[in-house]
Short mmCIF file of C-alpha atoms in Angstrom, two decimals:
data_model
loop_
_atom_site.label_atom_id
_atom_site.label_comp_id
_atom_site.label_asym_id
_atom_site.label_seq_id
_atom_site.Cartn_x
_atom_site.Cartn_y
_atom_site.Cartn_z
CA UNK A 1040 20.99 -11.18 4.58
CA UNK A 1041 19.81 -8.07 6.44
CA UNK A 1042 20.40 -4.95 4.54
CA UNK A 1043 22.20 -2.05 6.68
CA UNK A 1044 20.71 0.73 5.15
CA UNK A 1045 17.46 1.35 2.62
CA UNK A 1046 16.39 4.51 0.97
CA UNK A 1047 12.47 5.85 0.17
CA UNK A 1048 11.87 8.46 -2.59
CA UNK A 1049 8.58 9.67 -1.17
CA UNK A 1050 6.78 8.85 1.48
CA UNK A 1051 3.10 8.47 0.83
CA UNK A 1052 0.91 6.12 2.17
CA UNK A 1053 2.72 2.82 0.29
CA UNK A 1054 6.12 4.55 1.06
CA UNK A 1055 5.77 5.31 4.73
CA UNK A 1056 4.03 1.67 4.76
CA UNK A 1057 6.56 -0.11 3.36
CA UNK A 1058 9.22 2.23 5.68
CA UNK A 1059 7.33 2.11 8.77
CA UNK A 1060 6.87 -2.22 8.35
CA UNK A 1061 10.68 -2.45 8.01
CA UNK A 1062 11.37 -0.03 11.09
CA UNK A 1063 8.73 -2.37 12.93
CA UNK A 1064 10.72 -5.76 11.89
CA UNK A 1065 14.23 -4.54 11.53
CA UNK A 1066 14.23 -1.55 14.21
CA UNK A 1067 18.50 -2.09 13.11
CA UNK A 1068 18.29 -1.00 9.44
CA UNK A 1069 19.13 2.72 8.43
CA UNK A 1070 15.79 4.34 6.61
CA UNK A 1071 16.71 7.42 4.95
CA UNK A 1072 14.33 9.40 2.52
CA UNK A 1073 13.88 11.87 0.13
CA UNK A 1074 10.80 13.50 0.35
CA UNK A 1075 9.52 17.14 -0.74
CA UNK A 1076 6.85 17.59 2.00
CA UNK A 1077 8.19 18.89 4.75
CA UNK A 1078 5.45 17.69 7.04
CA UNK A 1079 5.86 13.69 5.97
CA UNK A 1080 9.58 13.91 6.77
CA UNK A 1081 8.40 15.68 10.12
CA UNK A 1082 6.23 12.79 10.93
CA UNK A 1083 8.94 10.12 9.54
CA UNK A 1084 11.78 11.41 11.56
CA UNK A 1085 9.25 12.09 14.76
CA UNK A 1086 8.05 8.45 14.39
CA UNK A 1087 11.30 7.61 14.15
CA UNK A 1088 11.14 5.35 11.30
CA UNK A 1089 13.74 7.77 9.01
CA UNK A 1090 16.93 8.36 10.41
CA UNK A 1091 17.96 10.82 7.68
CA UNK A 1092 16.15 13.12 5.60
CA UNK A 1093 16.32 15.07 2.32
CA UNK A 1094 14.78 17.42 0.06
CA UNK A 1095 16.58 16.34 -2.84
CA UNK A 1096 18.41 12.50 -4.00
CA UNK A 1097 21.84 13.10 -2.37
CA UNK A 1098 25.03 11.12 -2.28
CA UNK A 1099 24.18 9.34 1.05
CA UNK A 1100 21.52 6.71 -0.75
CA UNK A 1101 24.58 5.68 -2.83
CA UNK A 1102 25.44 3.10 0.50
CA UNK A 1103 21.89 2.38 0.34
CA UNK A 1104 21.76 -1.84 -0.65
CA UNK A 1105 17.31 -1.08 -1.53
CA UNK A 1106 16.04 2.11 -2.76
CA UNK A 1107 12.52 2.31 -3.02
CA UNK A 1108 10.99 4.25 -5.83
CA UNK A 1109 7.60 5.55 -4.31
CA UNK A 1110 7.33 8.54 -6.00
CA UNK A 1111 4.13 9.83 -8.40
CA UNK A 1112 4.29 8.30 -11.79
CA UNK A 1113 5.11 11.35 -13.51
CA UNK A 1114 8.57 11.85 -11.21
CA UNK A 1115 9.71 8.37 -11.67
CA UNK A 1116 11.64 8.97 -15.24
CA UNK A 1117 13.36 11.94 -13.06
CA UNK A 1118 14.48 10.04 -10.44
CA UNK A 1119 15.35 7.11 -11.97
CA UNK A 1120 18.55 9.11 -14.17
CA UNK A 1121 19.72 10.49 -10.92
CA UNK A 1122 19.65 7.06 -9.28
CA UNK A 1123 21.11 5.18 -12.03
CA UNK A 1124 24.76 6.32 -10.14
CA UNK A 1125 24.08 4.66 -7.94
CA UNK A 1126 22.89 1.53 -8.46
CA UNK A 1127 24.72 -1.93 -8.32
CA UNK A 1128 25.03 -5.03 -7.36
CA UNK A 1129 25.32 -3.09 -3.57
CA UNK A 1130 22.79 -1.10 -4.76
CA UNK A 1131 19.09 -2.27 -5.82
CA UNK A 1132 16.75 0.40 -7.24
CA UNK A 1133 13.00 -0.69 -7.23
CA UNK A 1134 9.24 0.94 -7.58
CA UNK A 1135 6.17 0.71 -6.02
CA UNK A 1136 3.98 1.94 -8.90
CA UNK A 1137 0.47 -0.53 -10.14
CA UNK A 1138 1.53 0.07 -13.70
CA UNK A 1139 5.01 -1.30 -14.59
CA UNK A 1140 5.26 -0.84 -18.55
CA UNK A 1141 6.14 2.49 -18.47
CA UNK A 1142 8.89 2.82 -15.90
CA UNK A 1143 10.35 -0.43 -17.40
CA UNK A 1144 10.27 1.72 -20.61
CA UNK A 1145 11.96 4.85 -18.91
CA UNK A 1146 15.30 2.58 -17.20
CA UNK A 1147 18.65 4.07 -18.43
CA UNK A 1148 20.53 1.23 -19.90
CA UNK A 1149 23.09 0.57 -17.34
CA UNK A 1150 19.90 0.66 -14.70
CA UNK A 1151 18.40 -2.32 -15.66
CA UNK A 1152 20.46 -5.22 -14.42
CA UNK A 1153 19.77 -3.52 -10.98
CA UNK A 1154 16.62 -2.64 -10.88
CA UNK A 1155 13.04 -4.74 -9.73
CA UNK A 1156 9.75 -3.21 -9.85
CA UNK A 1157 7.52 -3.96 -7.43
CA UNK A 1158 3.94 -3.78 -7.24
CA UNK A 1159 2.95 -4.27 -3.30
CA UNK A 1160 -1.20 -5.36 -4.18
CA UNK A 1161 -2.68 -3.31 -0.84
CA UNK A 1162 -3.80 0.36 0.18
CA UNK A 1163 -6.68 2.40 1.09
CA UNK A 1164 -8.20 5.07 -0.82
CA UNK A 1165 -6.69 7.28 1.42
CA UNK A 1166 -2.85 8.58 0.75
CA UNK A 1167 -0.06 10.40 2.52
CA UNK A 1168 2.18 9.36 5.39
CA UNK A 1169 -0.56 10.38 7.75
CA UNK A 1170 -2.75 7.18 6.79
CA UNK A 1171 0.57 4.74 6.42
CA UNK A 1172 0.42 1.62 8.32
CA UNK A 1173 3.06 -0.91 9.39
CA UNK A 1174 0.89 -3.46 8.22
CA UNK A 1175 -0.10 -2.28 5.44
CA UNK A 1176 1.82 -5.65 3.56
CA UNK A 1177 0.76 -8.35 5.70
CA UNK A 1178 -0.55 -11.05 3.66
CA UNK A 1179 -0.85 -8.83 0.44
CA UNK A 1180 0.39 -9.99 -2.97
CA UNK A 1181 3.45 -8.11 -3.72
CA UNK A 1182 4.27 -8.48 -7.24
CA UNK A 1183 8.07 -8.59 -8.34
CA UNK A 1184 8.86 -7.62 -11.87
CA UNK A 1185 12.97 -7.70 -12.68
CA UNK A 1186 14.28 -7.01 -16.13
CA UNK A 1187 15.35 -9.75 -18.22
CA UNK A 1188 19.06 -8.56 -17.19
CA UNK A 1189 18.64 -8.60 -13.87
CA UNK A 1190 20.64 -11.10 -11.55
CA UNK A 1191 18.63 -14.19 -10.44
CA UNK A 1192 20.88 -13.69 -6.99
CA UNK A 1193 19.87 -10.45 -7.14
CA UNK A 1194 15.91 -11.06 -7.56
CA UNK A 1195 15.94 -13.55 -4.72
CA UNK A 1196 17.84 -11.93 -2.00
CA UNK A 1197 15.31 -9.02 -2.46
CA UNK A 1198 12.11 -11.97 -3.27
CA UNK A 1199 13.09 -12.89 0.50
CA UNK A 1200 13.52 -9.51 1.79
CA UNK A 1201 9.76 -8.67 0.78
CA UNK A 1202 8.58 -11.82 1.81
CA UNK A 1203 9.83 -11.38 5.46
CA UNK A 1204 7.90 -8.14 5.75
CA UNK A 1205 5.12 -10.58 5.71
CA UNK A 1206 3.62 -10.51 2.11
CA UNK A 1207 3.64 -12.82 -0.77
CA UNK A 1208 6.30 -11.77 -2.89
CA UNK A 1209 5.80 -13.37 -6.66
CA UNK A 1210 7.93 -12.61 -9.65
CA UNK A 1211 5.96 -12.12 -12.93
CA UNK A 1212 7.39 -10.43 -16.29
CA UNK A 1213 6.19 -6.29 -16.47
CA UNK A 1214 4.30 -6.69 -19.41
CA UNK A 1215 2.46 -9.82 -18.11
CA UNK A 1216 1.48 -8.08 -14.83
CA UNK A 1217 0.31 -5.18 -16.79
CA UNK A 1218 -2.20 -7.74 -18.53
CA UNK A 1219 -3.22 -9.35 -15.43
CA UNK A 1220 -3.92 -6.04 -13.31
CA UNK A 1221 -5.71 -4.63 -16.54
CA UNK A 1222 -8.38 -7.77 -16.11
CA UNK A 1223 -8.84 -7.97 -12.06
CA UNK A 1224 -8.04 -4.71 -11.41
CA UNK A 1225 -7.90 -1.84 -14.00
CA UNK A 1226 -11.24 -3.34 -16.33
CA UNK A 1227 -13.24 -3.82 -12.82
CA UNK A 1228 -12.98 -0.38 -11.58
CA UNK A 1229 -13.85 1.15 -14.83
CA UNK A 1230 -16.95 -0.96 -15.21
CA UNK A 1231 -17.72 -0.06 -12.06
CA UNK A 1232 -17.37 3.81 -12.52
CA UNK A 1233 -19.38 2.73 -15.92
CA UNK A 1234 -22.28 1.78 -14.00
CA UNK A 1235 -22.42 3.71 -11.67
CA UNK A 1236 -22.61 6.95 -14.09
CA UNK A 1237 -24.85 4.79 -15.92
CA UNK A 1238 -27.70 4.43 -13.71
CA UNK A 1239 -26.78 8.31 -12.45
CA UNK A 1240 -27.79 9.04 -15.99
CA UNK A 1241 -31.07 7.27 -16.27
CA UNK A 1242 -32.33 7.43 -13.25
CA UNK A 1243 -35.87 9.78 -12.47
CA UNK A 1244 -36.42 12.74 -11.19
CA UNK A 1245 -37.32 11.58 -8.47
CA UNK A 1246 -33.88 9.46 -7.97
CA UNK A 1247 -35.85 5.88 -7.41
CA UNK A 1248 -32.60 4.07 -8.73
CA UNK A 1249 -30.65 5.56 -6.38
CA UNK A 1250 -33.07 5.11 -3.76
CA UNK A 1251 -33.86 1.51 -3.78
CA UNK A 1252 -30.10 0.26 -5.21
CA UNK A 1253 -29.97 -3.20 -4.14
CA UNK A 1254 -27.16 -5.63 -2.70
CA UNK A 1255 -26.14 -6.60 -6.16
CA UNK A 1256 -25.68 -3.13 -7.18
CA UNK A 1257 -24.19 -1.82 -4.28
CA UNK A 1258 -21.36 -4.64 -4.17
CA UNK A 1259 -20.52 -4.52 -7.83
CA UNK A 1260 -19.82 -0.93 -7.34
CA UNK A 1261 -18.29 -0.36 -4.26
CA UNK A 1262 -14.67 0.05 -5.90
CA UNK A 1263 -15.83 3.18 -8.28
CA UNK A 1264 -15.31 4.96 -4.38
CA UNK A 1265 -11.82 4.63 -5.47
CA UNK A 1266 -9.33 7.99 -5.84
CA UNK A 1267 -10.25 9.43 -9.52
CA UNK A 1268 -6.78 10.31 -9.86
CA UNK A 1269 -5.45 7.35 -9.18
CA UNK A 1270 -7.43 5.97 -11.57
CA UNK A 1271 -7.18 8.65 -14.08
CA UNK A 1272 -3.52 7.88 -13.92
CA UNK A 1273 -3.46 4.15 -14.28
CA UNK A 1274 -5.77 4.34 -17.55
CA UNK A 1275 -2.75 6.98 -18.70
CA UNK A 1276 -0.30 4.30 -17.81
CA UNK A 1277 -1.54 1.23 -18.85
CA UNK A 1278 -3.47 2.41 -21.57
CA UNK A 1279 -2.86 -0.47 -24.30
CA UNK A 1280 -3.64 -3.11 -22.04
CA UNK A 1281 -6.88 -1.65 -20.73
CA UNK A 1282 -7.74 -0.59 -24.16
CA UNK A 1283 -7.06 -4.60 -24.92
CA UNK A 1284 -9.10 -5.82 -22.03
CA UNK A 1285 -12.18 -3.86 -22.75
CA UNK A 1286 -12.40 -4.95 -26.47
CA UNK A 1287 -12.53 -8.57 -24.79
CA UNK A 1288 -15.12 -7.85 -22.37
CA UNK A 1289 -17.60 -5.59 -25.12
CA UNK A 1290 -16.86 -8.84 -27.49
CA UNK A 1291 -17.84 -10.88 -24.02
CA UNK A 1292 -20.78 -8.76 -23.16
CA UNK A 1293 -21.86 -8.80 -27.13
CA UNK A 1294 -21.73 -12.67 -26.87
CA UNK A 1295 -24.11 -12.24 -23.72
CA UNK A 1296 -26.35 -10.67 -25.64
CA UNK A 1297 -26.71 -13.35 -28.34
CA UNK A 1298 -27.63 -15.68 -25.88
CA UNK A 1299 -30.30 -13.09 -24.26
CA UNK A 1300 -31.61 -12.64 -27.37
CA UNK A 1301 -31.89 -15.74 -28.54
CA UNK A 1302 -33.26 -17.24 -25.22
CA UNK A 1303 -30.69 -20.02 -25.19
CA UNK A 1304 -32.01 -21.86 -21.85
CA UNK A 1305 -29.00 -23.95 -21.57
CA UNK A 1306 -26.38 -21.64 -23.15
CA UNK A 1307 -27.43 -18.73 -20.17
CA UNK A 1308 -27.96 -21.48 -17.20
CA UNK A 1309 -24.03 -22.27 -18.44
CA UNK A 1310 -23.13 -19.26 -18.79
CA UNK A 1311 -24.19 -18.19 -14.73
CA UNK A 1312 -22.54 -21.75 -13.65
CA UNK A 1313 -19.17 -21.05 -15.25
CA UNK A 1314 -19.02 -17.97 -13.68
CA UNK A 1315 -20.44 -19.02 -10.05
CA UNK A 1316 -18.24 -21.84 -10.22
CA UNK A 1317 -15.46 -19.52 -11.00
CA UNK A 1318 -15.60 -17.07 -8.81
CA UNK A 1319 -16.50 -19.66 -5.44
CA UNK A 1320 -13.37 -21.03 -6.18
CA UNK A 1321 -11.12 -17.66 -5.42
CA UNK A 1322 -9.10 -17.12 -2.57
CA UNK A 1323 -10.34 -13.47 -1.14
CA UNK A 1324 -7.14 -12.96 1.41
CA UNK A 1325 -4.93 -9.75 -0.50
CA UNK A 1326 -5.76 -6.27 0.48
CA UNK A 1327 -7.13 -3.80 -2.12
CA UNK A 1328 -7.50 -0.20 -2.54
CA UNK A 1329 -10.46 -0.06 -0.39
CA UNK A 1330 -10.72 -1.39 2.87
CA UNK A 1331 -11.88 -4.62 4.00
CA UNK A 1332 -15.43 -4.70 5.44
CA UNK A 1333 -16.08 -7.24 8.31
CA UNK A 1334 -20.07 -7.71 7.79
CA UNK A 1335 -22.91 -9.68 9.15
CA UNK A 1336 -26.73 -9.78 8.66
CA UNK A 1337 -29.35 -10.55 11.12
CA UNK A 1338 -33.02 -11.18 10.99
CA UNK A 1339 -34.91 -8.84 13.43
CA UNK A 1340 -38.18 -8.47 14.94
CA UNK A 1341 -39.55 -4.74 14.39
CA UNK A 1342 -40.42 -3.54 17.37
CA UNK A 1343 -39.77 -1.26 19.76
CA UNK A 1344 -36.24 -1.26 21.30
CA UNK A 1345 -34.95 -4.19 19.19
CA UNK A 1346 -31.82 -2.31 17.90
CA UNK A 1347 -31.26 -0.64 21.61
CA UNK A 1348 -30.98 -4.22 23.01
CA UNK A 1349 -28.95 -5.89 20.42
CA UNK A 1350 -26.42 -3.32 20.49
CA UNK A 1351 -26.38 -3.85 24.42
CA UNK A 1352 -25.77 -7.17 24.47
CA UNK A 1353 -22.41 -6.37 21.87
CA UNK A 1354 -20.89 -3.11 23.99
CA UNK A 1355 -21.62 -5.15 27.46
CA UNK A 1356 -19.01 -7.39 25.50
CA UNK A 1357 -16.88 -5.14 24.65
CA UNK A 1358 -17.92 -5.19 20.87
CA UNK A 1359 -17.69 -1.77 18.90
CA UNK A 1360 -20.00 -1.36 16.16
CA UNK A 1361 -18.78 0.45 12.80
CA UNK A 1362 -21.62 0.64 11.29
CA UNK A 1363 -25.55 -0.27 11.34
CA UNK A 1364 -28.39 -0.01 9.56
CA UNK A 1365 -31.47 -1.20 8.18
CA UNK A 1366 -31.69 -2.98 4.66
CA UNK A 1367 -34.89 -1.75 2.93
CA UNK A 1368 -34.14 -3.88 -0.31
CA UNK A 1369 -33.27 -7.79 0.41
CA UNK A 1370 -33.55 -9.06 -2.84
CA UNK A 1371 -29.63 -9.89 -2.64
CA UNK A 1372 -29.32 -10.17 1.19
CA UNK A 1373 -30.20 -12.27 4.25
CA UNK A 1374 -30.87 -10.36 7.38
CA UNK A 1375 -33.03 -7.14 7.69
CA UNK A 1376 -29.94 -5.53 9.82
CA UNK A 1377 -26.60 -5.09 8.55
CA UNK A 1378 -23.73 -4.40 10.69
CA UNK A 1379 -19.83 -3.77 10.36
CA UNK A 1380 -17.55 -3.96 13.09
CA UNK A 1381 -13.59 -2.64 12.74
CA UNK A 1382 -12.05 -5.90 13.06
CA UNK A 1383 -12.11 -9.55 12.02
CA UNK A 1384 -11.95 -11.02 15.66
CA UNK A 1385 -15.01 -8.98 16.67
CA UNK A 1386 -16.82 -10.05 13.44
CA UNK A 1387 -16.57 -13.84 14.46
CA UNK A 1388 -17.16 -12.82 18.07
CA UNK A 1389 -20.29 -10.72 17.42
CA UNK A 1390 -21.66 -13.92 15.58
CA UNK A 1391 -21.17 -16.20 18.05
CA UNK A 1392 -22.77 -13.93 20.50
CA UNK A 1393 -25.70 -13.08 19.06
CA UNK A 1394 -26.49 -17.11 18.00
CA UNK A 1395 -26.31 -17.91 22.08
CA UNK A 1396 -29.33 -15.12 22.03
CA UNK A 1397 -30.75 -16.74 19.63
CA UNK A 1398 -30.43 -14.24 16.73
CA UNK A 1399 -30.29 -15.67 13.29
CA UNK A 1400 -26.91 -14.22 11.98
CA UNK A 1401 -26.13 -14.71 8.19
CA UNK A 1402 -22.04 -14.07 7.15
#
């Protein structure tokens, strides 16, 4: 069922996605916000994606059958007691934030058999209506996490509403998802940041390290480009579960060490198997904080002009290059020249291009 009318409290970058992807699918339903900058709502109600808008939560979201939550952390305690009026089985009030402990901590009793938190798994490390997209949630994981006294009715009708904005709605239990984005999320990015500040703090004088930073290192780190206050914030929020996960991976990394140590041949070779094994076998299709990059590499012949006439034969196809560049350290990477295009379908087009030349293209 088609709601007629859905309210946003905020409308950043996941809020004006989310908003802006239901406008695009159901051009019928109501959008109303409440949102502080005056400049969003100028943008929201030029686009028009918002019909109605507010500095403050007024009586009008009380017809509202969704209200979206996509407020900063801090503000969602606030809002949530002024909702809780409204809410019902007419009414539905759920969140957008990563971290769901502490919002499912904050819900005023008679709140919780209407609300769902949701966790939509996509963005950008950019923020703010300005950089919302209405596909922002296609194909994305968009985690569901309902109270134990919520309706099942109640959690399906909205499962299917998410779903039919085109991402993969799953329903998981709050503190569960908490644990999960802790380990592929939360644990990542800090180990990340970890290295990177690492190697920034033993590195020469002369900034070799930094210099000569290699595929491997370049790819394990990519994430620690992520907002610090975003991050800064999720560490706040999910503290005990990151604290949890990072006492597993130092007793992990510890256990590493034995084997190092003790040059267990077999024990390491297993070790490196497990995880290549592992990791082959995942599914990379959900959007992250970052941006996808559509790569290649390609062997080329240094001379004179080689770039200039590669690049020809792409723009006299109509392929625009992102990005390209020389790779001075290969010891991770096939192809001397590494290039990034905007798009998927120019990606697999460049490819096939440049093998009819006769370029050796590695993906």
């Amino acid at each position: 069922m088609i709601p007629d009318k859905i309210g946003f409290v905020g409308l950043g970058l996941i809020g004006g996605s989310i908003a802006k992807t239901i406008h695009r699918i159901y051009p019928q339903i109501t959008l109303i916000a409440c949102e502080p900058n005056a400049d969003a709502m100028k943008h929201a109600m030029a686009d028009g994606v918002i019909s109605q808008g507010f500095s403050s939560i007024s009586e009008d979201f009380a017809k509202c059958r969704y209200i979206f939550l996509c407020a900063p952390v801090q503000k969602n305690a606030e809002f949530l007691a002024k909702l809780s009026d409204f809410a019902g089985k007419n009414c539905i009030i759920t969140d957008v934030g990563s971290v769901k402990n502490a919002i499912h901590e904050a819900l005023p009793h008679k709140l919780a058999p209407f609300f769902i938190g949701g966790h939509p798994m996509a963005g950008s490390e950019k923020s703010g209506y300005a950089h919302a997209t209405a596909y922002l949630l296609e194909n994305a994981y968009y985690i569901l996490t309902p109270t134990p006294d919520t309706d099942i009715g109640l959690v399906q009708g909205f499962q299917e509403f998410i779903s039919s904005l085109g991402a993969i709605a799953i329903v998981l239990d709050y503190e569960l998802h908490d644990f999960i984005t802790a380990a592929i999320s939360h644990l990542p990015h800090i180990l990340a940041s970890s290295l990177v500040n690492l190697v920034q703090d033993i590195d020469n004088d002369e900034r070799t390290m930094k210099t000569i930073a290699a595929g491997g290192f370049r790819d394990i780190t990519r994430i620690a480009s992520s907002s610090p206050i975003m991050w800064q914030q999720i560490c706040l929020t999910n503290k005990e579960q990151i604290l949890k996960l990072i006492d597993l991976f130092t007793d992990s990394l510890q256990a590493t060490r034995g084997l190092i140590c003790a040059s267990e041949s077999q024990e390491l070779f297993n070790f490196f198997q497990s995880a290549k094994d592992y990791r082959d076998s995942l599914t990379i299709t959900n959007s992250g904080p970052l941006p996808k990059v559509y790569e290649i590499y390609c062997d080329m012949v240094d001379e004179a002009g080689g770039i200039a006439a590669l690049a020809t034969i792409l723009s006299s196809h109509g392929i625009s290059i992102k990005n390209i560049g020389i790779i001075h350290n290969r010891e991770f990477l096939d192809g001397v020249l590494h290039m990034e295009f905007y798009e998927e379908d120019a990606r697999k087009e460049a490819v096939s291009l440049l093998r009819q030349y006769h370029y050796t293209v590695y993906e």
